Coordinates of C-alpha atoms (C1' of nucleotides) in Angstrom, one line a residue:
Chain U
M1234 CA -1.3 -8.3 4.4
T1235 CA -3.3 -11.8 4.7
V1236 CA -1.6 -14.3 2.8
P1237 CA -1.1 -17.2 5.1
L1238 CA 1.7 -19.6 4.2
S1239 CA 0.7 -23.3 3.6
R1240 CA 0.0 -23.4 7.5
P1241 CA 0.1 -20.9 10.1
L1242 CA 3.1 -20.6 12.1
V1243 CA 2.2 -20.7 15.8
L1244 CA 4.9 -20.2 18.2
E1245 CA 3.1 -20.4 21.5
P1246 CA 3.9 -23.5 23.5
N1247 CA 2.0 -26.1 24.6
S1248 CA -1.1 -24.7 22.5
A1249 CA -1.2 -28.0 20.3
A1250 CA -4.7 -28.5 21.5
D1251 CA -6.2 -25.5 20.2
P1252 CA -8.1 -25.8 17.1
C1253 CA -7.2 -23.0 14.2
A1254 CA -9.5 -20.2 14.2
H1255 CA -9.6 -20.2 10.3
C1256 CA -10.4 -23.8 9.8
D1257 CA -11.1 -26.9 12.1
A1258 CA -7.9 -28.6 11.9
R1259 CA -5.5 -28.7 15.0
H1260 CA -2.0 -27.3 13.9
A1261 CA 1.0 -28.4 15.7
S1262 CA 2.1 -25.5 17.6
V1263 CA 5.7 -26.3 17.3
C1264 CA 7.5 -24.0 14.6
N1265 CA 8.7 -26.4 12.0
A1266 CA 11.8 -24.9 12.0
I1267 CA 12.5 -25.7 15.7
P1268 CA 13.2 -29.3 16.6
D1269 CA 10.3 -30.4 19.5
G1270 CA 13.1 -31.2 21.9
D1271 CA 14.2 -27.3 21.9
M1272 CA 10.6 -25.9 22.6
A1273 CA 11.5 -25.2 26.2
R1274 CA 13.8 -22.8 25.1
L1275 CA 11.5 -21.2 22.8
A1276 CA 8.9 -21.1 25.9
A1277 CA 11.7 -19.4 27.8
A1278 CA 11.9 -16.6 25.2
A1279 CA 8.2 -16.2 25.2
V1280 CA 5.4 -14.7 27.0
V1281 CA 1.8 -15.5 26.1
M1282 CA -0.6 -12.9 26.4
E1283 CA -4.2 -11.9 25.8
A1284 CA -5.8 -8.4 24.5
A1285 CA -9.4 -8.0 25.1
P1286 CA -11.5 -6.7 22.0
G1287 CA -10.6 -3.0 21.5
T1288 CA -7.5 -3.1 23.5
S1289 CA -4.2 -1.9 21.4
F1290 CA -1.3 -3.9 22.3
I1291 CA 1.1 -2.0 19.8
N1292 CA 1.4 1.7 19.5
E1293 CA 2.9 3.4 16.8
G1294 CA 6.2 5.1 17.8
D1295 CA 6.7 3.1 20.8
P1296 CA 10.0 1.5 21.3
A1297 CA 10.0 -1.7 19.2
N1298 CA 11.3 -4.0 21.9
Y1299 CA 9.1 -7.1 21.2
F1300 CA 8.2 -9.2 18.3
F1301 CA 4.8 -10.8 18.4
N1302 CA 3.2 -14.0 17.2
V1303 CA -0.6 -14.1 17.1
T1304 CA -2.3 -17.2 18.1
R1305 CA -5.7 -16.6 18.5
G1306 CA -8.3 -14.1 17.3
T1307 CA -8.0 -11.0 14.9
A1308 CA -6.4 -7.7 15.3
K1309 CA -6.2 -4.7 13.0
L1310 CA -2.9 -2.9 12.1
F1311 CA -3.2 0.8 11.5
K1312 CA -1.4 4.1 11.1
L1313 CA -2.7 7.5 11.9
L1314 CA -2.4 10.9 10.6
P1315 CA -2.1 13.8 13.3
D1316 CA -5.5 14.7 12.6
G1317 CA -6.8 11.5 13.1
R1318 CA -7.4 10.0 9.8
R1319 CA -6.8 6.3 10.1
Q1320 CA -5.6 3.8 7.5
I1321 CA -5.9 0.2 8.5
T1322 CA -2.9 -1.6 6.9
G1323 CA -4.2 -5.2 7.5
F1324 CA -6.2 -7.5 9.5
V1325 CA -3.8 -10.0 11.0
G1326 CA -5.1 -13.8 12.1
V1327 CA -3.7 -16.6 13.8
G1328 CA -0.1 -17.3 12.9
H1329 CA 0.7 -13.8 11.9
F1330 CA 4.1 -12.2 13.0
L1331 CA 4.2 -8.6 14.0
G1332 CA 7.0 -6.2 14.5
L1333 CA 9.7 -7.5 12.3
A1334 CA 10.7 -4.0 11.3
V1335 CA 14.7 -3.1 12.1
S1336 CA 13.4 0.3 13.1
E1337 CA 13.9 1.5 16.7
T1338 CA 10.2 2.0 17.2
Y1339 CA 7.0 0.6 15.8
A1340 CA 5.8 1.8 12.5
F1341 CA 2.2 0.9 13.2
S1342 CA -0.5 0.2 15.9
A1343 CA -2.2 -3.0 16.7
E1344 CA -5.6 -3.3 18.2
A1345 CA -7.3 -6.3 19.1
I1346 CA -10.8 -7.0 17.2
D1347 CA -12.0 -10.0 19.1
H1348 CA -10.4 -11.6 22.0
V1349 CA -6.7 -11.9 20.8
R1350 CA -3.9 -14.1 22.1
Y1351 CA -0.5 -13.6 21.0
C1352 CA 3.1 -14.6 21.8
R1353 CA 5.6 -12.1 22.7
F1354 CA 9.4 -12.4 22.2
S1355 CA 12.0 -9.8 23.3
R1356 CA 13.8 -8.6 20.3
T1357 CA 17.4 -9.8 21.8
R1358 CA 16.1 -13.1 22.5
L1359 CA 14.5 -13.2 19.1
R1360 CA 17.7 -12.4 17.8
A1361 CA 19.4 -15.1 19.6
L1362 CA 16.7 -17.4 18.5
L1363 CA 17.2 -16.5 14.7
D1364 CA 21.0 -17.3 15.2
D1365 CA 20.3 -20.6 16.4
Y1366 CA 17.4 -21.6 14.0
P1367 CA 18.4 -20.4 10.6
L1368 CA 15.1 -22.3 9.2
M1369 CA 13.3 -20.0 11.3
E1370 CA 14.8 -17.0 9.7
K1371 CA 14.2 -18.4 6.2
R1372 CA 10.5 -18.9 7.2
L1373 CA 10.3 -15.1 8.2
L1374 CA 11.8 -14.0 5.0
E1375 CA 9.2 -15.9 3.4
V1376 CA 6.4 -14.4 5.5
A1377 CA 7.7 -11.1 4.9
S1378 CA 8.0 -11.5 1.2
N1379 CA 4.4 -12.7 1.0
E1380 CA 3.2 -9.8 3.0
L1381 CA 5.0 -7.5 0.6
V1382 CA 3.2 -9.0 -2.5
A1383 CA -0.2 -8.5 -0.5
A1384 CA 1.0 -4.9 0.3
Q1385 CA 1.4 -4.2 -3.5
E1386 CA -2.1 -5.6 -4.0
Q1387 CA -3.5 -3.4 -1.4
M1388 CA -1.6 -0.4 -3.2
L1389 CA -3.3 -1.4 -6.3
L1390 CA -6.6 -1.5 -4.7
L1391 CA -6.2 2.0 -2.8
G1392 CA -4.8 3.9 -5.6
R1393 CA -6.6 2.6 -8.6
K1394 CA -9.9 0.7 -7.9
T1395 CA -13.4 2.2 -7.5
A1396 CA -15.4 1.8 -4.2
R1397 CA -17.3 -1.1 -5.9
E1398 CA -14.2 -2.9 -6.9
R1399 CA -12.6 -2.3 -3.5
L1400 CA -15.4 -4.2 -1.6
A1401 CA -15.5 -6.8 -4.2
S1402 CA -11.7 -7.4 -3.6
F1403 CA -12.1 -7.4 0.1
L1404 CA -14.9 -9.8 0.1
A1405 CA -13.2 -12.2 -2.2
S1406 CA -10.0 -12.1 -0.1
Q1407 CA -12.0 -12.6 3.0
S1408 CA -13.7 -15.7 1.3
R1409 CA -10.4 -17.0 0.6
L1410 CA -9.1 -16.6 4.5
G1411 CA -7.6 -19.6 5.9
V1412 CA -7.9 -21.5 2.5
S1413 CA -4.9 -23.5 3.3
C1414 CA -7.6 -26.1 4.8
R1415 CA -10.6 -25.3 2.5
H1416 CA -11.9 -23.8 -0.7
P1417 CA -12.9 -20.3 -0.6
R1418 CA -16.2 -20.2 1.4
T1419 CA -19.3 -18.7 0.2
R1420 CA -20.5 -18.0 3.6
F1421 CA -18.2 -16.1 6.3
S1422 CA -18.5 -13.6 9.2
L1423 CA -16.8 -10.4 9.2
P1424 CA -15.2 -9.8 12.8
M1425 CA -14.5 -6.2 12.1
T1426 CA -17.2 -3.2 12.0
R1427 CA -17.9 -1.0 9.0
G1428 CA -15.7 1.7 10.2
D1429 CA -12.8 -0.8 10.1
I1430 CA -13.6 -2.0 6.5
A1431 CA -13.7 1.8 5.4
D1432 CA -10.3 2.5 7.0
Y1433 CA -9.0 -0.6 5.5
L1434 CA -10.4 0.2 1.9
G1435 CA -9.6 4.0 2.0
L1436 CA -13.4 4.9 1.8
T1437 CA -16.0 6.1 4.6
I1438 CA -18.4 4.1 6.4
E1439 CA -21.2 5.5 4.3
T1440 CA -19.7 4.4 1.0
V1441 CA -19.1 1.1 2.5
S1442 CA -22.6 0.6 3.7
R1443 CA -24.1 1.8 0.6
T1444 CA -21.9 -0.2 -2.0
L1445 CA -22.5 -3.3 0.3
T1446 CA -26.2 -2.6 -0.2
K1447 CA -26.0 -2.2 -3.8
L1448 CA -23.9 -5.6 -4.2
R1449 CA -26.9 -7.2 -2.3
S1450 CA -29.6 -5.6 -4.3
E1451 CA -27.8 -6.8 -7.4
G1452 CA -27.9 -10.3 -6.2
L1453 CA -24.0 -10.5 -5.9
I1454 CA -24.2 -11.1 -2.3
E1455 CA -26.4 -11.6 0.8
I1456 CA -26.0 -10.2 4.1
P1457 CA -28.0 -12.0 6.6
S1458 CA -26.7 -10.0 9.4
A1459 CA -24.3 -6.9 9.6
T1460 CA -21.4 -9.3 10.5
E1461 CA -22.2 -11.9 8.1
V1462 CA -22.0 -12.3 4.1
V1463 CA -22.9 -14.9 1.9
I1464 CA -21.3 -14.7 -1.6
R1465 CA -23.8 -15.5 -4.2
A1466 CA -21.8 -14.9 -7.4
P1467 CA -18.5 -15.8 -6.8
G1468 CA -17.4 -15.3 -10.5
A1469 CA -18.8 -12.0 -11.0
L1470 CA -17.3 -10.6 -7.5
E1471 CA -14.0 -12.2 -8.6
R1472 CA -14.3 -10.4 -12.1
L1473 CA -15.5 -6.9 -10.4
A1474 CA -12.3 -7.2 -8.0
G1475 CA -10.1 -7.2 -11.0
G1476 CA -6.7 -8.7 -10.7
A1477 CA -5.8 -11.3 -8.0
A1478 CA -6.6 -9.1 -5.0
Chain J
M263 CA 9.5 1.0 -1.2
T264 CA 12.6 3.0 -1.0
V265 CA 13.9 2.8 2.6
P266 CA 17.5 2.1 1.9
L267 CA 19.5 0.5 4.7
S268 CA 22.8 2.4 5.8
R269 CA 24.5 1.5 2.5
P270 CA 23.2 -0.1 -0.8
L271 CA 24.2 -3.6 -1.1
V272 CA 25.5 -4.3 -4.7
L273 CA 25.8 -7.7 -5.6
E274 CA 27.3 -7.1 -9.0
P275 CA 31.1 -8.2 -9.2
N276 CA 33.6 -6.0 -10.0
S277 CA 31.9 -2.7 -9.8
A278 CA 33.7 -1.3 -6.9
A279 CA 34.8 1.4 -9.4
D280 CA 31.3 2.7 -10.1
P281 CA 30.2 6.0 -8.1
C282 CA 26.9 5.0 -6.4
A283 CA 24.0 6.9 -8.2
H284 CA 22.6 8.6 -5.0
C285 CA 25.5 10.1 -3.8
D286 CA 29.2 10.4 -5.0
A287 CA 30.7 8.0 -2.4
R288 CA 32.0 4.7 -4.1
H289 CA 30.7 1.6 -2.3
A290 CA 32.5 -1.5 -2.0
S291 CA 30.6 -3.8 -4.5
V292 CA 31.0 -6.7 -2.3
C293 CA 28.1 -7.9 -0.2
N294 CA 29.0 -7.3 3.4
A295 CA 27.8 -10.8 4.1
I296 CA 30.1 -12.6 1.7
P297 CA 33.8 -12.7 2.4
D298 CA 35.9 -11.3 -0.3
G299 CA 37.4 -14.3 -1.1
D300 CA 34.2 -15.9 -2.0
M301 CA 33.2 -13.1 -4.5
A302 CA 34.2 -15.5 -7.6
R303 CA 31.3 -17.9 -6.4
L304 CA 28.8 -14.9 -6.5
A305 CA 30.3 -13.9 -9.9
A306 CA 29.3 -17.3 -11.2
A307 CA 25.9 -17.3 -9.9
A308 CA 25.2 -13.6 -11.2
V309 CA 24.7 -12.2 -14.5
V310 CA 25.2 -8.5 -15.1
M311 CA 22.4 -7.3 -17.3
E312 CA 21.2 -3.9 -18.5
A313 CA 17.8 -2.4 -19.4
A314 CA 17.3 0.5 -21.8
P315 CA 15.0 3.5 -20.8
G316 CA 11.4 2.2 -21.3
T317 CA 12.2 -1.5 -21.1
S318 CA 10.8 -3.8 -18.9
F319 CA 12.8 -6.6 -17.6
I320 CA 10.2 -8.2 -15.2
N321 CA 6.7 -9.0 -16.2
E322 CA 3.8 -9.4 -13.9
G323 CA 2.6 -13.0 -14.2
D324 CA 5.8 -14.6 -15.7
P325 CA 7.5 -17.4 -13.9
A326 CA 9.6 -16.1 -11.1
N327 CA 12.9 -17.7 -12.2
Y328 CA 15.3 -15.1 -11.3
F329 CA 16.0 -12.7 -8.5
F330 CA 17.3 -9.4 -9.1
N331 CA 19.8 -6.6 -7.5
V332 CA 19.8 -3.2 -9.1
T333 CA 23.3 -1.8 -9.5
R334 CA 22.8 1.4 -11.6
G335 CA 19.8 3.7 -12.6
T336 CA 16.1 3.7 -11.5
A337 CA 13.5 1.3 -12.5
K338 CA 9.6 1.5 -11.5
L339 CA 7.6 -1.4 -10.2
F340 CA 4.0 -1.8 -11.2
K341 CA 0.6 -3.5 -11.3
L342 CA -1.8 -3.3 -13.8
L343 CA -5.8 -3.7 -13.8
P344 CA -7.3 -5.6 -16.9
D345 CA -8.4 -2.5 -18.2
G346 CA -4.8 -0.8 -18.1
R347 CA -5.3 1.3 -14.9
R348 CA -1.6 1.3 -13.4
Q349 CA -0.4 1.5 -10.0
I350 CA 3.2 2.2 -9.4
T351 CA 4.2 0.5 -6.0
G352 CA 7.6 1.8 -6.1
F353 CA 10.6 3.3 -7.7
V354 CA 13.7 1.4 -6.9
G355 CA 17.5 2.6 -7.2
V356 CA 20.7 1.4 -6.6
G357 CA 20.9 -1.8 -4.2
H358 CA 17.3 -2.6 -4.5
F359 CA 16.3 -6.2 -4.5
L360 CA 13.6 -7.8 -6.7
G361 CA 11.6 -10.7 -7.0
L362 CA 11.8 -12.0 -3.4
A363 CA 8.4 -13.5 -3.3
V364 CA 7.9 -16.9 -2.9
S365 CA 5.2 -17.5 -5.5
E366 CA 5.8 -19.2 -8.6
T367 CA 5.1 -16.1 -10.7
Y368 CA 6.2 -12.3 -10.5
A369 CA 3.5 -10.4 -8.8
F370 CA 4.6 -7.1 -10.3
S371 CA 6.3 -5.6 -13.5
A372 CA 9.4 -3.7 -13.6
E373 CA 10.5 -1.0 -16.2
A374 CA 13.7 0.8 -16.6
I375 CA 13.1 4.7 -16.3
D376 CA 16.7 5.5 -17.1
H377 CA 19.4 3.3 -18.0
V378 CA 19.5 0.4 -15.4
R379 CA 22.1 -2.0 -14.8
Y380 CA 21.1 -5.1 -12.7
C381 CA 22.5 -8.2 -11.5
R382 CA 20.4 -11.3 -12.2
F383 CA 20.5 -14.5 -10.1
S384 CA 18.6 -17.9 -11.0
R385 CA 16.5 -18.6 -8.0
T386 CA 17.8 -22.1 -7.2
R387 CA 21.4 -20.6 -7.1
L388 CA 20.2 -17.9 -5.0
R389 CA 18.6 -20.4 -2.6
A390 CA 22.1 -22.2 -2.6
L391 CA 23.8 -18.9 -1.9
L392 CA 21.7 -18.3 1.1
D393 CA 22.1 -21.5 2.7
D394 CA 25.8 -20.8 2.7
Y395 CA 25.8 -17.2 3.7
P396 CA 23.0 -16.9 6.6
L397 CA 24.1 -13.2 7.0
M398 CA 23.1 -12.7 3.6
E399 CA 19.7 -14.2 4.6
K400 CA 19.5 -11.7 7.8
R401 CA 20.1 -8.9 5.4
L402 CA 17.3 -9.8 3.0
L403 CA 15.1 -10.1 5.9
E404 CA 15.9 -6.4 7.0
V405 CA 15.3 -5.3 3.7
A406 CA 12.1 -6.9 3.3
S407 CA 11.1 -5.6 6.7
N408 CA 11.9 -1.9 5.9
E409 CA 10.0 -2.4 2.6
L410 CA 7.0 -3.4 4.5
V411 CA 7.4 -0.4 6.4
A412 CA 7.6 1.6 3.5
A413 CA 4.5 -0.1 1.9
Q414 CA 2.6 0.7 5.0
E415 CA 3.4 4.1 4.7
Q416 CA 2.5 4.2 1.2
M417 CA -1.4 2.8 2.0
L418 CA -1.7 5.6 4.5
L419 CA -0.8 7.9 1.7
L420 CA -3.1 6.3 -1.0
G421 CA -5.9 5.7 1.3
R422 CA -6.1 8.9 3.3
K423 CA -4.1 11.6 2.2
T424 CA -5.1 14.6 -0.3
A425 CA -3.5 15.2 -3.3
R426 CA -1.6 18.1 -1.8
E427 CA -0.3 15.8 1.1
R428 CA 0.7 13.1 -1.3
L429 CA 2.8 15.4 -3.4
A430 CA 4.1 16.9 -0.2
S431 CA 5.1 13.3 1.1
F432 CA 6.4 12.3 -2.3
L433 CA 8.7 15.2 -2.6
A434 CA 9.8 14.9 0.9
S435 CA 10.9 11.4 0.3
Q436 CA 12.6 12.0 -2.9
S437 CA 14.6 14.7 -0.9
R438 CA 15.6 11.9 1.3
L439 CA 16.7 9.4 -1.3
G440 CA 20.3 8.5 -0.5
V441 CA 20.3 10.1 2.6
S442 CA 22.6 7.5 3.9
C443 CA 25.4 9.8 2.7
R444 CA 24.1 13.3 3.1
H445 CA 21.2 15.3 4.7
P446 CA 18.1 15.5 2.7
R447 CA 18.8 17.5 -0.5
T448 CA 17.1 20.8 -1.3
R449 CA 17.8 20.5 -4.8
F450 CA 17.3 17.3 -7.0
S451 CA 16.0 15.7 -10.0
L452 CA 13.0 13.3 -10.8
P453 CA 14.0 10.8 -13.0
M454 CA 10.3 9.9 -13.6
T455 CA 7.7 11.4 -15.8
R456 CA 4.4 13.4 -14.5
G457 CA 2.5 10.1 -15.6
D458 CA 4.6 7.9 -13.4
I459 CA 4.3 10.3 -10.3
A460 CA 0.5 10.2 -11.0
D461 CA 0.4 6.4 -11.0
Y462 CA 2.5 6.2 -7.9
L463 CA 0.6 8.8 -6.1
G464 CA -2.7 7.4 -7.0
L465 CA -3.7 10.5 -9.0
T466 CA -3.9 11.9 -12.6
I467 CA -1.3 13.6 -14.3
E468 CA -3.5 16.8 -14.4
T469 CA -3.7 16.8 -10.8
V470 CA -0.1 16.1 -10.3
S471 CA 1.0 19.0 -12.5
R472 CA -1.9 21.3 -10.9
T473 CA -0.8 20.5 -7.5
L474 CA 3.0 21.1 -8.4
T475 CA 2.2 24.5 -9.7
K476 CA 0.0 25.4 -6.8
L477 CA 2.9 24.5 -4.3
R478 CA 5.2 26.7 -6.5
S479 CA 2.9 29.4 -6.8
E480 CA 2.7 29.3 -2.9
G481 CA 6.6 29.3 -2.6
L482 CA 7.1 25.8 -1.1
I483 CA 9.1 24.6 -4.2
E484 CA 10.7 25.8 -7.3
I485 CA 10.6 23.9 -10.3
P486 CA 13.3 25.2 -12.8
S487 CA 12.8 22.5 -15.1
A488 CA 10.1 19.5 -15.5
T489 CA 12.5 17.2 -14.3
E490 CA 14.1 19.3 -11.4
V491 CA 12.9 20.6 -8.2
V492 CA 14.2 22.7 -5.3
I493 CA 12.4 22.4 -1.8
R494 CA 12.2 26.2 -0.6
A495 CA 10.3 25.4 2.8
P496 CA 11.2 21.8 3.9
G497 CA 9.6 22.4 7.1
A498 CA 6.4 23.3 5.9
L499 CA 6.4 20.7 3.2
E500 CA 7.1 18.0 5.9
R501 CA 4.3 19.4 7.9
L502 CA 2.2 19.0 5.0
A503 CA 3.3 15.4 4.2
G504 CA 1.8 14.5 7.8
G505 CA 3.5 11.6 9.4
A506 CA 6.8 10.2 8.6
A507 CA 6.2 9.6 4.7
Chain M
dT374 C1' -39.3 -2.5 31.7
dC375 C1' -37.0 1.9 29.7
dC376 C1' -33.1 4.4 28.6
dC377 C1' -29.0 5.0 26.1
dG378 C1' -24.9 4.5 23.5
dG379 C1' -22.6 2.3 19.5
dC380 C1' -23.3 0.7 15.0
dG381 C1' -25.5 0.6 10.7
dT382 C1' -28.1 2.4 6.8
dT383 C1' -30.3 5.8 3.9
dG384 C1' -31.0 10.4 1.9
dA385 C1' -29.6 15.3 0.3
dC386 C1' -26.0 17.9 -1.2
dG387 C1' -21.1 19.5 -2.0
dC388 C1' -16.4 19.2 -3.3
dA389 C1' -11.6 17.1 -4.6
dG390 C1' -10.3 15.4 -8.1
dA391 C1' -11.2 13.0 -12.7
dT392 C1' -12.3 13.8 -17.5
dC393 C1' -12.4 16.3 -21.6
dA394 C1' -10.0 19.6 -24.3
dA395 C1' -7.0 22.9 -26.1
dG396 C1' -2.2 24.5 -26.4
dG397 C1' 3.0 25.4 -25.4
dC398 C1' 7.4 23.7 -25.3
dA399 C1' 11.7 20.6 -26.4
dG400 C1' 13.8 17.2 -28.6
dG401 C1' 14.5 14.2 -32.6
dT402 C1' 14.3 13.6 -37.7
dG403 C1' 14.2 14.1 -42.6
Chain H
dC300 C1' 14.9 24.8 -41.7
dA301 C1' 10.0 22.7 -40.9
dC302 C1' 7.6 18.9 -39.1
dC303 C1' 6.3 15.8 -35.6
dT304 C1' 5.8 13.5 -31.1
dG305 C1' 5.8 13.1 -26.6
dC306 C1' 5.5 15.4 -22.4
dC307 C1' 3.7 19.2 -19.5
dT308 C1' 0.2 22.7 -18.4
dT309 C1' -3.9 25.0 -17.8
dG310 C1' -8.9 25.9 -18.4
dA311 C1' -13.8 24.1 -18.3
dT312 C1' -17.0 20.7 -16.9
dC313 C1' -18.6 16.3 -14.6
dT314 C1' -19.0 12.8 -11.1
dG315 C1' -17.9 9.6 -7.3
dC316 C1' -17.4 9.9 -3.3
dG317 C1' -17.3 12.6 0.9
dT318 C1' -19.8 15.4 4.3
dC319 C1' -23.8 16.2 6.9
dA320 C1' -28.2 14.9 8.8
dA321 C1' -31.7 11.9 10.4
dC322 C1' -33.2 7.6 11.9
dG323 C1' -33.6 2.3 13.0
dC324 C1' -31.7 -1.5 15.5
dC325 C1' -29.6 -4.0 19.2
dG326 C1' -27.6 -5.1 23.7
dG327 C1' -26.5 -3.7 28.0
dG328 C1' -27.1 -1.4 32.5
dA329 C1' -30.3 0.1 36.1

DNA sequence: TCCCGGCGTTGACGCAGATCAAGGCAGGTG
DNA sequence: CACCTGCCTTGATCTGCGTCAACGCCGGGA
């Protein structure tokens, strides 16, 4: 769920001065499909909102009245089974769109991991916006297509990879986050907890912890702190991860 | 990956006489976004093709030059790991679109299960088509959004459900196929093998077989033949399946 | 300062589902 | 007809990961 296009699309008006969370470039905040002069119209349709860490701002099953664009921070998307088992379907960062689905209700919940800022559009206004800016619709189709590819990759991971391979895939993909700006990083921090990682990879907390420890003891990675990772053997990790991941 | 919209969108020209594979209604073959008079143009961009059972017509990694619309039969989409482990990411039937991704190469393979007919568009022509018919682009966005929702549901299944729950979810969703026309069916046939089901649900053939046998011995289903299923206790099955599935 | 609660790590043990193995059945072929 | 091959089923055994449990660390609050 985290294949960014060439450049994060941030719909929030007047945020041109904010540095991108994933790299230190300063992206234009203007949707490249919307002429600068029309930003006022966009601003009228959007409400900038914030969510504190641990707060959810989309609840599975609620009426899907809004459409979101994350402009800062990281959130987790997840689905729950009646007995509480949780599957995190993705971590979404700056530029990500949420709530595309045609359905009447949201198919997943979204919860802020760190401090999240997002831009909220009413769906009816979004519809009008899309009618006026077909380029934006085209862009959304690209985004959705990319997410679909990422989702299939994740299915391969969940259905067929071992715990070891899952962690390797996860670390490899985290190291590639925000790569529109840079090469894969060898050192990065994980904003999410071990529990989140477990629920994302279809494992338990204990298995995640154990497997990370094992990868460390084998010299593939270093773990300076619980939220920090250094990739010591990118090639080996990539090979372990299997396909693209 | 199999949430059909209200009505399968079949782009194949001149196929109005073919009954839908999922129900006995005869759908118009004309994309509802394209005026009837323009069908000639559509026909010029499309090539109708066939794939015999077991034949693959998309190969992961190949240059993504075409875009497909399935007009008859059922195909399986899958990804492979280097050592041959396979994850089927979806079964696609009449009306499904394939190859949306923006990437240069296909992210998955597609293989015909029964006799498949599909309509092939060159991507460059598709792009021109979409420019002329924004309604069609809108429709594709809806389709992609729906598939995304289905993909998230499948991640929940692969990451968090037991074998029993996976089979129940699978049977429940199969019973809902083509439901645009009818209520969930209590009896239907499975065009795919046990191996395909296993690779779709992230299990082994043996577990699929055993679990189906168990569900049968418990009176939840009947299995008149290997390719035929009767749901005897839809409510219980749905409950077992967990969420929406 | 101490206490406390959340998070992470590690160990011992158990189990769901994988693996290995054998045999049945149906359809295709000579 | 006999034979073969692919698919399915069933049984016995194995194992990767889940479960249960204990403990260490760290940050916040009084």
